[in-house]
Short mmCIF file of N, CA, C and O in Angstrom, two decimals:
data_model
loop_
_atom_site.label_atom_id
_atom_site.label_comp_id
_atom_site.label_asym_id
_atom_site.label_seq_id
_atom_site.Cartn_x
_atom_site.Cartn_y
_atom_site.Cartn_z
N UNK S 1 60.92 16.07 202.95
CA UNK S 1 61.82 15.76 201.88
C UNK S 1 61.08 15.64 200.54
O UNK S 1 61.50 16.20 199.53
N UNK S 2 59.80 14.78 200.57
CA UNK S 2 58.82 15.15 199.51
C UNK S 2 58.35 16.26 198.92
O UNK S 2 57.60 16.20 197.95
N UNK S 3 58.79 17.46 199.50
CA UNK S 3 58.36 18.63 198.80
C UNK S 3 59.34 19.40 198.66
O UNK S 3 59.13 20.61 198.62
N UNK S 4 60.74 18.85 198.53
CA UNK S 4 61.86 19.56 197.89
C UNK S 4 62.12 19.10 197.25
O UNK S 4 62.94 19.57 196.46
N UNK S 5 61.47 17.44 197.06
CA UNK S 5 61.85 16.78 195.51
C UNK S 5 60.69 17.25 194.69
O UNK S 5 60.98 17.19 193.49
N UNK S 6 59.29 17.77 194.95
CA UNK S 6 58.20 18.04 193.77
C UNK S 6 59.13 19.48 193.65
O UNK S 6 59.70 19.55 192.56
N UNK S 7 59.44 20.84 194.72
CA UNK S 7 60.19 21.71 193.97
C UNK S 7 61.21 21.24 193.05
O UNK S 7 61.37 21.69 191.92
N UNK S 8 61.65 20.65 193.39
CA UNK S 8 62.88 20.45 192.19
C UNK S 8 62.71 19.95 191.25
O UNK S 8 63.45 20.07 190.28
N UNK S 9 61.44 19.09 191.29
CA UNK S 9 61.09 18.77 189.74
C UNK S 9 60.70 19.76 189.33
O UNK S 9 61.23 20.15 188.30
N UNK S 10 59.72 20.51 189.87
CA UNK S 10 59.22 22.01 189.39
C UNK S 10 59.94 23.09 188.91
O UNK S 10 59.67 24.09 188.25
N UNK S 11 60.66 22.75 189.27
CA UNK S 11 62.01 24.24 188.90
C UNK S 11 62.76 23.60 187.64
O UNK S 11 63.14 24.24 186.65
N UNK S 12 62.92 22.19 187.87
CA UNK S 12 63.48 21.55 186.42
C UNK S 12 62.27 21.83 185.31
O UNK S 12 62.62 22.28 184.22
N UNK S 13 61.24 21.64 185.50
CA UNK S 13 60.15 21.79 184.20
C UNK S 13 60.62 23.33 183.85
O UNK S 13 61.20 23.63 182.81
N UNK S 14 60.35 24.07 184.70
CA UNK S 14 59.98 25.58 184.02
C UNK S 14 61.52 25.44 183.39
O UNK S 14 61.48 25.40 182.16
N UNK S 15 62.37 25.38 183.73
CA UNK S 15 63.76 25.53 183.12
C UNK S 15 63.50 24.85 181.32
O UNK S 15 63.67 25.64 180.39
N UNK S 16 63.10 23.41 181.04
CA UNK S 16 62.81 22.65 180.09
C UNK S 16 61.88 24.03 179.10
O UNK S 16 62.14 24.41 177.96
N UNK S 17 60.84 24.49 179.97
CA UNK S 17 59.97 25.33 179.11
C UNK S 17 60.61 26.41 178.73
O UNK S 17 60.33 26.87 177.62
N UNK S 18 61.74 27.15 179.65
CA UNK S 18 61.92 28.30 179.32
C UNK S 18 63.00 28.44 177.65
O UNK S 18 63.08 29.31 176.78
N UNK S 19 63.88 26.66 177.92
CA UNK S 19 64.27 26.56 177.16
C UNK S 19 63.80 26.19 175.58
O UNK S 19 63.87 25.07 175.06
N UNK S 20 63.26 27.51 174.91
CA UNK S 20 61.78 27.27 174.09
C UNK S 20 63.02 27.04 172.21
O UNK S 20 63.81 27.89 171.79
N UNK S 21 62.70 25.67 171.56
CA UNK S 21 63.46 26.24 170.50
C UNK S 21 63.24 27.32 169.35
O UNK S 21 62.44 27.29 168.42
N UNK S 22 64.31 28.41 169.72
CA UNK S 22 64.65 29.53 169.50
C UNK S 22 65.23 29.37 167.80
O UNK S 22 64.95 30.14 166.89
N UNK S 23 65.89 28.43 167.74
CA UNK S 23 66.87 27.76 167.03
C UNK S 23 65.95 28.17 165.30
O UNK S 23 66.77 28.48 164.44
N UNK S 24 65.12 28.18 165.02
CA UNK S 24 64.23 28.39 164.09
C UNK S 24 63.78 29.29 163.16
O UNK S 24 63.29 29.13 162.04
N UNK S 25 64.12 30.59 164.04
CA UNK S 25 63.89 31.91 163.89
C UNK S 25 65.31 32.63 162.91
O UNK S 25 65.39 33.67 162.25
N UNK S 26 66.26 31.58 163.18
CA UNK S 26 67.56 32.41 162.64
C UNK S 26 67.92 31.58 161.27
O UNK S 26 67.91 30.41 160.89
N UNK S 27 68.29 33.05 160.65
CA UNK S 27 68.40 32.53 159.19
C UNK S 27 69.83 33.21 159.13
O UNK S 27 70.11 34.40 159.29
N UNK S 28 70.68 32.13 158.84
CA UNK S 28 71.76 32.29 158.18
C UNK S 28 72.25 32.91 156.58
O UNK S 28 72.09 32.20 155.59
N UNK S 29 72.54 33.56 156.52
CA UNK S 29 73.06 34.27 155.39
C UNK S 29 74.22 34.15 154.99
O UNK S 29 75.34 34.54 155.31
N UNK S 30 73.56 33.30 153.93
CA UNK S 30 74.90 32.61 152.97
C UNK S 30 74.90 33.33 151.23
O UNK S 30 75.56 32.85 150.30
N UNK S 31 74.25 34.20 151.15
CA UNK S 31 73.80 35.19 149.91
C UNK S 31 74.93 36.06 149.78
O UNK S 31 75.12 36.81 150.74
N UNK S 32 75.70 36.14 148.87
CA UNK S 32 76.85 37.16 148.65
C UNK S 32 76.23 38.35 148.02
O UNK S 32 75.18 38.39 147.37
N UNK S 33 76.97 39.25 148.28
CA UNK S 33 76.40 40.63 147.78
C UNK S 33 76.26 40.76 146.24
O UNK S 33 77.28 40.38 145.67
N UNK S 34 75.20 41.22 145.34
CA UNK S 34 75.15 41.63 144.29
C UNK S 34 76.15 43.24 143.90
O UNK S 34 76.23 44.17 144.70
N UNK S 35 76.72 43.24 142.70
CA UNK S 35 77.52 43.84 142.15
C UNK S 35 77.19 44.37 141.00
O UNK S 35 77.52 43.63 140.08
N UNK S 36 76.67 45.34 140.66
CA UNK S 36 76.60 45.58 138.81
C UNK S 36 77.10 46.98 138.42
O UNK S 36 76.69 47.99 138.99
N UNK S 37 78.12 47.00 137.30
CA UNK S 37 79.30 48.31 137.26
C UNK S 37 78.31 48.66 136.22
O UNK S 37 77.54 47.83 135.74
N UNK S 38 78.34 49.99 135.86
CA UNK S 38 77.31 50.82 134.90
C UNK S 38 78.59 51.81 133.98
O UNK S 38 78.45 52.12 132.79
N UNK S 39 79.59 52.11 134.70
CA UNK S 39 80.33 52.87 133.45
C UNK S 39 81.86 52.56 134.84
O UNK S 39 81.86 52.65 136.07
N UNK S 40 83.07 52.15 133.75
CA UNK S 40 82.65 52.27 132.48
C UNK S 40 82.52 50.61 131.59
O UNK S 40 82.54 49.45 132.01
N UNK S 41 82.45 51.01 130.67
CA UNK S 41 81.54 49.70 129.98
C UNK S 41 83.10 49.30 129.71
O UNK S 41 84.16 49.92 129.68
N UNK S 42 82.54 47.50 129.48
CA UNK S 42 83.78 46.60 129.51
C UNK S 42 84.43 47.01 127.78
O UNK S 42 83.90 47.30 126.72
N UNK S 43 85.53 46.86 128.16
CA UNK S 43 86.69 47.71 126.48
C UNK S 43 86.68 48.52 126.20
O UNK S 43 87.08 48.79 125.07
N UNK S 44 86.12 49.65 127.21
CA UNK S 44 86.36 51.06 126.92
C UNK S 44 87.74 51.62 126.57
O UNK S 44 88.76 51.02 126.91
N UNK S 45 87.78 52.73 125.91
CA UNK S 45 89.09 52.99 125.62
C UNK S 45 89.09 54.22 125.89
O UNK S 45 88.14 54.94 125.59
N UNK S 46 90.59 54.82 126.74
CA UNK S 46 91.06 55.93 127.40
C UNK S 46 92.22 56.40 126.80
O UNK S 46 92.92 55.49 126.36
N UNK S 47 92.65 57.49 126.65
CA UNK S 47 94.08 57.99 126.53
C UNK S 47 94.15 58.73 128.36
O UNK S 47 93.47 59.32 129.20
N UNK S 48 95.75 58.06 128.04
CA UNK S 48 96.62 58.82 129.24
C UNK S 48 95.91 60.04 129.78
O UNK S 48 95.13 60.63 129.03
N UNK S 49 96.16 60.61 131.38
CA UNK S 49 95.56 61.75 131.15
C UNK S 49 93.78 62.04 131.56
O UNK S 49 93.22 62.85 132.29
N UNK S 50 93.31 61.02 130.75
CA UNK S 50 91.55 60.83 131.07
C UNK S 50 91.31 60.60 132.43
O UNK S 50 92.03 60.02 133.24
N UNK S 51 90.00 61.23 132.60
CA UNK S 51 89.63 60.92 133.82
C UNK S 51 88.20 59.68 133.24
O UNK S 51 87.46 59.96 132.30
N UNK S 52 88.10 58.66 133.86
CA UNK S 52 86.99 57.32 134.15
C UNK S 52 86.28 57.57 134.88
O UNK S 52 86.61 57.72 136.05
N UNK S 53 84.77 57.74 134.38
CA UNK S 53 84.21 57.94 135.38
C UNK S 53 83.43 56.78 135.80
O UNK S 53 82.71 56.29 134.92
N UNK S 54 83.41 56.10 137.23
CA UNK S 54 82.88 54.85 137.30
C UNK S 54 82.12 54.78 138.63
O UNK S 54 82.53 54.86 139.78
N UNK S 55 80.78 54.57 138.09
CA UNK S 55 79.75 53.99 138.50
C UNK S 55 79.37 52.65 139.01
O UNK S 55 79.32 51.86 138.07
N UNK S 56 79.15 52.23 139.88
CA UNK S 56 78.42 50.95 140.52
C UNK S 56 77.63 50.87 141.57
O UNK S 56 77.59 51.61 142.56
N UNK S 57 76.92 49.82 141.29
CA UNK S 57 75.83 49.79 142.65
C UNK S 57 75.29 48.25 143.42
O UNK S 57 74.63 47.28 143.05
N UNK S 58 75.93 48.62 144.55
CA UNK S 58 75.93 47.25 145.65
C UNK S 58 75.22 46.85 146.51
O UNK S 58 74.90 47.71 147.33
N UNK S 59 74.73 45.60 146.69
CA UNK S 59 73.25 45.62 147.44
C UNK S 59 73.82 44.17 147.58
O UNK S 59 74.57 43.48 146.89
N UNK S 60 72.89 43.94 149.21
CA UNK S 60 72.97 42.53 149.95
C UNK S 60 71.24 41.93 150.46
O UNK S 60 70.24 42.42 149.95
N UNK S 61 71.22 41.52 150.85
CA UNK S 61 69.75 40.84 151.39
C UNK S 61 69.74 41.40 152.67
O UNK S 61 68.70 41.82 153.19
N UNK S 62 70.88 41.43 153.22
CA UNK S 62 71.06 40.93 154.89
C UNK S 62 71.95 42.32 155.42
O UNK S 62 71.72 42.61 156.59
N UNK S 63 72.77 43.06 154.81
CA UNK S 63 73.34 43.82 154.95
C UNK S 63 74.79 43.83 154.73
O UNK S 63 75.52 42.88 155.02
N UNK S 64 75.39 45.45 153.95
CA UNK S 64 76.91 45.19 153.48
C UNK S 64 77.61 46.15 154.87
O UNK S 64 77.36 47.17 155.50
N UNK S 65 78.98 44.69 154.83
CA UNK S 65 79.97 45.80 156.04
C UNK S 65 80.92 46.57 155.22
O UNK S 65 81.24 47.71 155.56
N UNK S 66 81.26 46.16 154.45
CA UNK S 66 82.90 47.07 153.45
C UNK S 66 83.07 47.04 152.06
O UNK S 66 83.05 45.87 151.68
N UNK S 67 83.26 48.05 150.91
CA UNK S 67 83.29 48.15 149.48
C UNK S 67 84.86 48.34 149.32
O UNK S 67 85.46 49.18 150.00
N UNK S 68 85.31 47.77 148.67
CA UNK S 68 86.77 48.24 148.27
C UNK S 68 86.71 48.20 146.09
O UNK S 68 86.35 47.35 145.28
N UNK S 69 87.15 49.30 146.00
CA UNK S 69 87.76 49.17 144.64
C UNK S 69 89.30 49.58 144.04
O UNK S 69 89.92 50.63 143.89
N UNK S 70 89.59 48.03 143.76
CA UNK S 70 91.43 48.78 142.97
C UNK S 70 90.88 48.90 141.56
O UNK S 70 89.78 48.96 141.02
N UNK S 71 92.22 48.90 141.21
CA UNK S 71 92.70 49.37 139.63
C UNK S 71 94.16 48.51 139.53
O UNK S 71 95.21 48.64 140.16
N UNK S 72 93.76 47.61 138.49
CA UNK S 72 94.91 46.83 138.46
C UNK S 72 95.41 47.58 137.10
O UNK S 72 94.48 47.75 136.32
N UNK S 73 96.71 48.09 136.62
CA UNK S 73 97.55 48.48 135.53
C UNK S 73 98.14 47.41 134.83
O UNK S 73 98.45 46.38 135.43
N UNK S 74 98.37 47.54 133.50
CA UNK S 74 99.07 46.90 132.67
C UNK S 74 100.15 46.06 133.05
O UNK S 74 100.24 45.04 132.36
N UNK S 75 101.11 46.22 134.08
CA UNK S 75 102.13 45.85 134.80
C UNK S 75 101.76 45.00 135.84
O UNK S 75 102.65 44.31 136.33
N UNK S 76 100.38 44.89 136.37
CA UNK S 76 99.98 43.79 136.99
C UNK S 76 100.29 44.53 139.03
O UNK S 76 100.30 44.04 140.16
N UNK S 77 100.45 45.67 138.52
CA UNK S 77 100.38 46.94 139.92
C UNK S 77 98.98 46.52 140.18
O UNK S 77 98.33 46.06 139.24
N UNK S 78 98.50 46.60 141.20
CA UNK S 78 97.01 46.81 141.84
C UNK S 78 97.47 48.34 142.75
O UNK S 78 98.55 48.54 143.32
N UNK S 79 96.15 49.40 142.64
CA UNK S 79 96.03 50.29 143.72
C UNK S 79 94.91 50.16 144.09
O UNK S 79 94.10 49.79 143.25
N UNK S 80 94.59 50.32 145.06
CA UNK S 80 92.98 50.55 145.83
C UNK S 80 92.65 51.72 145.74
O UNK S 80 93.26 52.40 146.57
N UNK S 81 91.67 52.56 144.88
CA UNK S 81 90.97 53.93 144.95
C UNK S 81 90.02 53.82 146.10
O UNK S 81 89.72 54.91 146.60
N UNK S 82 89.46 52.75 146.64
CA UNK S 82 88.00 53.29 147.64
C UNK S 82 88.26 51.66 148.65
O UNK S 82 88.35 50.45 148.43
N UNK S 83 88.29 52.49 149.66
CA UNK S 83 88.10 51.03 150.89
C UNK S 83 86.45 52.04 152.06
O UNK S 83 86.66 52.94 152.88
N UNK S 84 85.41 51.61 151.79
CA UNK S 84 84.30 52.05 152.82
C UNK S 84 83.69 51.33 153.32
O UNK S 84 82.78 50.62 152.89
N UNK S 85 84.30 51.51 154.75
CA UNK S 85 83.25 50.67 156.26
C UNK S 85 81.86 50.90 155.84
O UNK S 85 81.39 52.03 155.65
N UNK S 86 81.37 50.06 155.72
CA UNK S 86 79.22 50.83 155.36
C UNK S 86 79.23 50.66 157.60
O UNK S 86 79.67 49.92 158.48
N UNK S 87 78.37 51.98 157.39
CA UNK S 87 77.77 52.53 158.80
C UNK S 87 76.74 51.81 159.14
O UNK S 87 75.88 52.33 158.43
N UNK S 88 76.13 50.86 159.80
CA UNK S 88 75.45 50.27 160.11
C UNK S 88 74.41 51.17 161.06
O UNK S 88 73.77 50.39 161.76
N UNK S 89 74.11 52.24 161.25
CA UNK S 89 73.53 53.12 162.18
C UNK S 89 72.02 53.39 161.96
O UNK S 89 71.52 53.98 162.92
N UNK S 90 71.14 53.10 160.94
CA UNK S 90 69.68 52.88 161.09
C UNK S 90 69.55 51.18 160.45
O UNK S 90 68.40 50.74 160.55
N UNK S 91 70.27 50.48 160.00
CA UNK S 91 70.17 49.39 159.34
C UNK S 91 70.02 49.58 157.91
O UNK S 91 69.77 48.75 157.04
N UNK S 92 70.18 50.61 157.82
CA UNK S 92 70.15 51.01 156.13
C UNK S 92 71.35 50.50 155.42
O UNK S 92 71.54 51.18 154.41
N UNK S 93 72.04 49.78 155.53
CA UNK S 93 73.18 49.18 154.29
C UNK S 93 73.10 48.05 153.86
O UNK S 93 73.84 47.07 153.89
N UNK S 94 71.66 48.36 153.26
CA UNK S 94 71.56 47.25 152.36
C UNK S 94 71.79 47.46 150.74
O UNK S 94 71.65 46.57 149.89
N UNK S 95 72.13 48.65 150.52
CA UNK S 95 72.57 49.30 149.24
C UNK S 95 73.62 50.52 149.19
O UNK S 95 73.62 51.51 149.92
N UNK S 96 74.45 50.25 148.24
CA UNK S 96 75.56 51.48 148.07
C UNK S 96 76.20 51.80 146.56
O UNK S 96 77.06 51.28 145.86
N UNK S 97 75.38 52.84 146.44
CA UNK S 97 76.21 53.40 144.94
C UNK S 97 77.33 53.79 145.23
O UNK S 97 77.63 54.52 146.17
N UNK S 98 78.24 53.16 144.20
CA UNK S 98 79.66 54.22 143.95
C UNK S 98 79.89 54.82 142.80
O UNK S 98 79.75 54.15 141.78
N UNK S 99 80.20 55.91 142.73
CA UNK S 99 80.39 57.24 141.83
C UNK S 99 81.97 57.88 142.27
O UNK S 99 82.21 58.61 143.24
N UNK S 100 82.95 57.37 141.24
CA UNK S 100 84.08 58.38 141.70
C UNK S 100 84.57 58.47 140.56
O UNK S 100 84.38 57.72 139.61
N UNK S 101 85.29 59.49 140.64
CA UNK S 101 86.33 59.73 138.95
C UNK S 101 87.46 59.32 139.41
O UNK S 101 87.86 59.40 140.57
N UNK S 102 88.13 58.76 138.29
CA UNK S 102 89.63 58.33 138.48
C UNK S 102 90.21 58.69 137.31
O UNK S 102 90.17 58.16 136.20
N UNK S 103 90.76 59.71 137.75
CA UNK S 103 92.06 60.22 137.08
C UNK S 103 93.10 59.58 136.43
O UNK S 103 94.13 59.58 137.11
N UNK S 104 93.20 59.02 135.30
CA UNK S 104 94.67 58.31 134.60
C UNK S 104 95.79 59.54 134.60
O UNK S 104 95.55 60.73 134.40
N UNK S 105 97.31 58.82 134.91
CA UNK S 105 98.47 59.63 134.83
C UNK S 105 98.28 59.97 133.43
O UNK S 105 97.58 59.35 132.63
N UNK S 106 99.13 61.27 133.16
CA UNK S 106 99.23 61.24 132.29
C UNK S 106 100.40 60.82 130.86
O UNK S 106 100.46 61.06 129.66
N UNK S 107 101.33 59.96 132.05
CA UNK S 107 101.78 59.04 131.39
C UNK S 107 101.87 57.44 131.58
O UNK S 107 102.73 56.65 131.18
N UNK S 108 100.66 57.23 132.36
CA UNK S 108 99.79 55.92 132.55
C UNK S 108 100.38 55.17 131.00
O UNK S 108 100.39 55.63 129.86
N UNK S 109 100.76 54.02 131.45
CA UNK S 109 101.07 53.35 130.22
C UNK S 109 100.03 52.18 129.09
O UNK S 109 99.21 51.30 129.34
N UNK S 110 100.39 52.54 128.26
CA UNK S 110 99.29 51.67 127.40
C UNK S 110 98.87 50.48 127.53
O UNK S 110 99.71 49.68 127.94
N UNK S 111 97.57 50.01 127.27
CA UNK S 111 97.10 48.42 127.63
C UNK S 111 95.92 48.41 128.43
O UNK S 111 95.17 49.33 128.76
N UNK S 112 95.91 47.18 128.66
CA UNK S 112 94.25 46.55 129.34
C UNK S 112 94.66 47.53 130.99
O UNK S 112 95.76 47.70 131.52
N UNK S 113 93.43 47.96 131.39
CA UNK S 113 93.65 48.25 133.00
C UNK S 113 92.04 47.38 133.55
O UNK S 113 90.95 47.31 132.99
N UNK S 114 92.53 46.79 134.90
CA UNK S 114 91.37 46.27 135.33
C UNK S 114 90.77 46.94 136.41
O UNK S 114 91.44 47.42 137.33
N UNK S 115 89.50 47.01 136.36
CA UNK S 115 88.64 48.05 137.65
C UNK S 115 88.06 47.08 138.41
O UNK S 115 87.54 46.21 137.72
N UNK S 116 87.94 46.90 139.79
CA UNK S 116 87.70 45.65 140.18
C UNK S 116 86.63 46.02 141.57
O UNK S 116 87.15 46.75 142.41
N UNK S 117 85.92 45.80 141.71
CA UNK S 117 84.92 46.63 142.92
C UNK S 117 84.71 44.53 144.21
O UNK S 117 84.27 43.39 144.01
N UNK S 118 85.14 45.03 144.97
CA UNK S 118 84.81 44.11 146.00
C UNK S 118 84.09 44.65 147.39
O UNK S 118 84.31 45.60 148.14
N UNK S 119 83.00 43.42 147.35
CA UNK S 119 82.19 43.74 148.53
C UNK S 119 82.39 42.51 149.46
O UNK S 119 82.77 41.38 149.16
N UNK S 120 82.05 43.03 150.64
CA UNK S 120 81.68 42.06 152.22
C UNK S 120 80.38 41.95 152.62
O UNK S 120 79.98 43.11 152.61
N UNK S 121 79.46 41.22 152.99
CA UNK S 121 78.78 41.76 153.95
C UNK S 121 79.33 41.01 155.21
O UNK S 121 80.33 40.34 155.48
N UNK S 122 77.83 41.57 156.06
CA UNK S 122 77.67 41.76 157.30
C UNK S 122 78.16 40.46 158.03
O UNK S 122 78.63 40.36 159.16
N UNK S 123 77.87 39.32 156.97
CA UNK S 123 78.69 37.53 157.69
C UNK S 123 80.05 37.42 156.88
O UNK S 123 81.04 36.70 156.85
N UNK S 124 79.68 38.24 156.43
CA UNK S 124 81.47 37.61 155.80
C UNK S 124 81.81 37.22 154.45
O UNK S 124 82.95 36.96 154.07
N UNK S 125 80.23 37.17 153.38
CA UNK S 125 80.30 36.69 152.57
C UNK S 125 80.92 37.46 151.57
O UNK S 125 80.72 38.65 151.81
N UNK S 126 81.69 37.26 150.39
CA UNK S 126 81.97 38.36 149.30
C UNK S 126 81.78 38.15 148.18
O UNK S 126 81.66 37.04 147.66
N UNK S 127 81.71 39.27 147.61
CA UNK S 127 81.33 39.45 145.68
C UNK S 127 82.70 39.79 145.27
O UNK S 127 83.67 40.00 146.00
N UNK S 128 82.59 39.82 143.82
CA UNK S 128 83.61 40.62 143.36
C UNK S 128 83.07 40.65 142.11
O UNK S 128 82.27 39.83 141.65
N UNK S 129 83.64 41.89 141.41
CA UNK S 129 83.22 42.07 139.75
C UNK S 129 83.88 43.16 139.22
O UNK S 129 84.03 44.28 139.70
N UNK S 130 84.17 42.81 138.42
CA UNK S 130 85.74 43.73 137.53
C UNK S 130 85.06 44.26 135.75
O UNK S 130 84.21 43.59 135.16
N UNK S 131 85.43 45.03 135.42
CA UNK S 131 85.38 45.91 134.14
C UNK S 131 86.80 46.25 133.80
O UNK S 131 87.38 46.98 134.61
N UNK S 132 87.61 45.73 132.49
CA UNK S 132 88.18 46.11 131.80
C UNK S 132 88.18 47.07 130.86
O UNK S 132 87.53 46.96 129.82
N UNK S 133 89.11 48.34 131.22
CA UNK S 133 89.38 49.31 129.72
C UNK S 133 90.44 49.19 129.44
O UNK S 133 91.18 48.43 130.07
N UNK S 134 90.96 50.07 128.17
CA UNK S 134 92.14 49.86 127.96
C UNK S 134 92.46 51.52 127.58
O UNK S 134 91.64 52.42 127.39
N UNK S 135 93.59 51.55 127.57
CA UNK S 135 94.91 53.18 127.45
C UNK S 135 95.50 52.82 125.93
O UNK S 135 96.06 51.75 125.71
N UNK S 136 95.37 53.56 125.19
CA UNK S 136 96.20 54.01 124.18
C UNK S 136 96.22 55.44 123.66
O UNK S 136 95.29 56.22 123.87
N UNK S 137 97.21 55.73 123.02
CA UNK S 137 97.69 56.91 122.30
C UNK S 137 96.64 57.10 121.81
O UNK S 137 95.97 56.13 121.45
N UNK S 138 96.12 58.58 121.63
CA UNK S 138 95.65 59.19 120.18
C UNK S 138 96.07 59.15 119.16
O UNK S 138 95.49 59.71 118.23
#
């Protein structure tokens, strides 16, 4: 009976050891994604018709899961031009330029329009950062 109680203490130790704290190694990511729009510049001015061409570039520490950008109109409409899953497939999304033209109607109505670029990453955290132009007549 004495040597199924030293196994069992024995089997309890290695268990204690195997349980090594791990707990140390993990870093939580609480860092929201960086955002910076390059065109177009804030109070730009468009006539109806124009195409915007807009630039930005998104970067995380830890990695981004999704970019979305609307376009809010004068009327307080929001559309979404760009919703992109980032591919997680070499670990490379830790950066993402966006480059798209956006086409104004060409009877898009006059006033402030807001461009609004939102990011996720990989925990959940989000950015957001917006550029105002505005629409008037020639």
């Amino acid at each position: 009976m004495k040597k199924l109680n030293w196994l069992f203490l024995l089997c309890l130790s290695f268990a204690f050891v195997a349980c090594d704290d791990d707990d140390e190694d993990v870093n939580l990511d609480i860092t929201a994604p960086t955002i910076t729009i390059s065109s177009p510049t804030e109070n730009a001015v468009y006539a109806p018709g124009d195409e915007v061409v807009f630039r930005a570039n998104v970067t995380d520490d830890q990695g981004l899961e999704n970019i979305k950008v609307f376009v809010t109109n004068p009327t307080g409409s929001t559309s979404e031009i760009e919703d992109d899953d980032i591919s997680d497939f070499l670990n490379d999304n830790r950066q993402k330029s966006l480059d798209l033209n956006v086409s104004l109607p060409a009877d898009a109505p006059e006033g402030a329009y807001i461009m609004t670029v939102e990011a996720t990453d990989e925990q959940g955290n989000t950015a957001e950062e917006s550029v105002t132009i505005s629409v008037a007549l020639p």
